[in-house]
Structures are given as C-alpha cells and as structure tokens.
PDB file of C-alpha atoms in Angstrom:
ATOM      1  CA  UNK Q   1    -108.817 155.939 126.417  1.00 46.00           C
ATOM      2  CA  UNK Q   2    -110.767 159.237 125.810  1.00 52.00           C
ATOM      3  CA  UNK Q   3    -109.011 162.218 124.335  1.00 70.00           C
ATOM      4  CA  UNK Q   4    -110.626 163.751 126.780  1.00 90.00           C
ATOM      5  CA  UNK Q   5    -107.797 163.217 129.612  1.00 92.00           C
ATOM      6  CA  UNK Q   6    -104.920 164.400 129.907  1.00 93.00           C
ATOM      7  CA  UNK Q   7    -102.765 162.558 131.182  1.00 94.00           C
ATOM      8  CA  UNK Q   8     -99.558 163.059 133.068  1.00 95.00           C
ATOM      9  CA  UNK Q   9     -96.448 160.659 133.596  1.00 96.00           C
ATOM     10  CA  UNK Q  10     -93.332 160.227 135.600  1.00 97.00           C
ATOM     11  CA  UNK Q  11     -90.777 158.456 134.514  1.00 95.00           C
ATOM     12  CA  UNK Q  12     -87.271 157.412 135.664  1.00 96.00           C
ATOM     13  CA  UNK Q  13     -85.169 154.180 136.070  1.00 95.00           C
ATOM     14  CA  UNK Q  14     -85.220 152.816 139.650  1.00 94.00           C
ATOM     15  CA  UNK Q  15     -83.600 149.955 141.195  1.00 92.00           C
ATOM     16  CA  UNK Q  16     -82.393 149.078 137.575  1.00 94.00           C
ATOM     17  CA  UNK Q  17     -85.427 149.231 136.299  1.00 93.00           C
ATOM     18  CA  UNK Q  18     -87.586 151.414 134.113  1.00 95.00           C
ATOM     19  CA  UNK Q  19     -90.981 152.804 135.959  1.00 95.00           C
ATOM     20  CA  UNK Q  20     -93.443 155.258 134.879  1.00 95.00           C
ATOM     21  CA  UNK Q  21     -96.414 156.188 136.967  1.00 94.00           C
ATOM     22  CA  UNK Q  22     -99.423 158.583 134.935  1.00 94.00           C
ATOM     23  CA  UNK Q  23    -102.290 160.268 136.690  1.00 94.00           C
ATOM     24  CA  UNK Q  24    -105.400 161.746 134.661  1.00 93.00           C
ATOM     25  CA  UNK Q  25    -106.864 164.368 134.479  1.00 90.00           C
ATOM     26  CA  UNK Q  26    -110.227 166.002 132.537  1.00 91.00           C
ATOM     27  CA  UNK Q  27    -108.880 167.775 129.349  1.00 91.00           C
ATOM     28  CA  UNK Q  28    -111.923 170.608 130.643  1.00 89.00           C
ATOM     29  CA  UNK Q  29    -109.424 171.080 133.691  1.00 87.00           C
ATOM     30  CA  UNK Q  30    -106.284 171.084 131.789  1.00 88.00           C
ATOM     31  CA  UNK Q  31    -107.667 173.773 129.253  1.00 89.00           C
ATOM     32  CA  UNK Q  32    -108.940 175.446 132.044  1.00 91.00           C
ATOM     33  CA  UNK Q  33    -106.524 176.020 134.244  1.00 91.00           C
ATOM     34  CA  UNK Q  34    -103.207 178.813 134.344  1.00 94.00           C
ATOM     35  CA  UNK Q  35     -99.429 177.567 133.413  1.00 94.00           C
ATOM     36  CA  UNK Q  36     -99.059 177.892 137.478  1.00 95.00           C
ATOM     37  CA  UNK Q  37    -101.790 175.528 138.369  1.00 93.00           C
ATOM     38  CA  UNK Q  38    -100.178 172.918 135.753  1.00 93.00           C
ATOM     39  CA  UNK Q  39     -96.610 173.369 137.171  1.00 94.00           C
ATOM     40  CA  UNK Q  40     -98.471 172.188 140.618  1.00 94.00           C
ATOM     41  CA  UNK Q  41    -100.333 169.298 139.083  1.00 93.00           C
ATOM     42  CA  UNK Q  42     -96.874 167.783 137.534  1.00 94.00           C
ATOM     43  CA  UNK Q  43     -95.897 168.528 141.134  1.00 95.00           C
ATOM     44  CA  UNK Q  44     -98.172 166.171 142.729  1.00 95.00           C
ATOM     45  CA  UNK Q  45     -97.372 163.635 139.977  1.00 96.00           C
ATOM     46  CA  UNK Q  46     -93.568 163.564 140.714  1.00 97.00           C
ATOM     47  CA  UNK Q  47     -94.716 163.103 144.449  1.00 96.00           C
ATOM     48  CA  UNK Q  48     -97.021 160.363 143.694  1.00 96.00           C
ATOM     49  CA  UNK Q  49     -94.399 158.765 141.996  1.00 96.00           C
ATOM     50  CA  UNK Q  50     -91.820 159.681 144.552  1.00 97.00           C
ATOM     51  CA  UNK Q  51     -94.199 157.568 147.245  1.00 96.00           C
ATOM     52  CA  UNK Q  52     -94.427 154.845 144.949  1.00 95.00           C
ATOM     53  CA  UNK Q  53     -90.998 154.098 144.853  1.00 96.00           C
ATOM     54  CA  UNK Q  54     -90.813 154.403 148.870  1.00 96.00           C
ATOM     55  CA  UNK Q  55     -93.965 152.099 148.587  1.00 97.00           C
ATOM     56  CA  UNK Q  56     -92.424 149.701 146.179  1.00 95.00           C
ATOM     57  CA  UNK Q  57     -88.989 149.927 146.755  1.00 95.00           C
ATOM     58  CA  UNK Q  58     -88.411 150.928 149.852  1.00 96.00           C
ATOM     59  CA  UNK Q  59     -85.731 153.775 148.333  1.00 96.00           C
ATOM     60  CA  UNK Q  60     -86.890 157.674 149.567  1.00 96.00           C
ATOM     61  CA  UNK Q  61     -85.880 159.937 146.099  1.00 95.00           C
ATOM     62  CA  UNK Q  62     -83.979 163.272 147.226  1.00 95.00           C
ATOM     63  CA  UNK Q  63     -85.469 166.479 146.738  1.00 95.00           C
ATOM     64  CA  UNK Q  64     -83.388 167.318 143.927  1.00 96.00           C
ATOM     65  CA  UNK Q  65     -84.069 163.874 142.116  1.00 95.00           C
ATOM     66  CA  UNK Q  66     -87.987 164.767 142.212  1.00 94.00           C
ATOM     67  CA  UNK Q  67     -87.331 168.323 141.148  1.00 93.00           C
ATOM     68  CA  UNK Q  68     -85.804 166.693 137.953  1.00 95.00           C
ATOM     69  CA  UNK Q  69     -88.056 164.064 137.106  1.00 96.00           C
ATOM     70  CA  UNK Q  70     -89.373 164.551 133.751  1.00 95.00           C
ATOM     71  CA  UNK Q  71     -93.356 164.829 133.620  1.00 96.00           C
ATOM     72  CA  UNK Q  72     -95.174 164.335 129.938  1.00 95.00           C
ATOM     73  CA  UNK Q  73     -98.663 165.937 129.787  1.00 92.00           C
ATOM     74  CA  UNK Q  74    -100.363 164.049 126.549  1.00 91.00           C
ATOM     75  CA  UNK Q  75    -103.802 163.871 125.862  1.00 90.00           C
ATOM     76  CA  UNK Q  76    -105.545 160.040 126.503  1.00 81.00           C
TER      77      UNK Q  76
END
C-alpha cells in the first residue's frame, strides 16, 4: 500500500459477524477538499456499507443506524 491514499473504513456487526467495508481516495483529493466535502465522502462510504449489507445479508439498515455508523479515515 502507498501513503498516497486515504482509506475510509466503515465497521459494524451484522448478523453477529464483524464487517468492514472500505474505499480509497487519492490523498491529494482528501487534502484539498473542505470538511463538508469530506463528510460527503463519509456518507458515500456509509451507503456503500449499507448496500453491501443488503446484498450479502438481505438486511436493510435504518437511516438512524446508517447515520450512526463510524467511519475511520487513515493513510494507506
């Protein structure tokens, strides 16, 4: 992995199993956008997690659950 990426990781327990869904962005993108833009990227990560959960487990997460999902950003 290269430190030229920022990885956003969403974690939660689904059907009793720990689950992680992540996505990467170029570090330049992350460094140059506003905090509002970063929040949009976090929201996209949450929706990708929710879509993955629905596809893998047939579970639809509530909006409240989706909004509460933690999103960690770290250099990769």
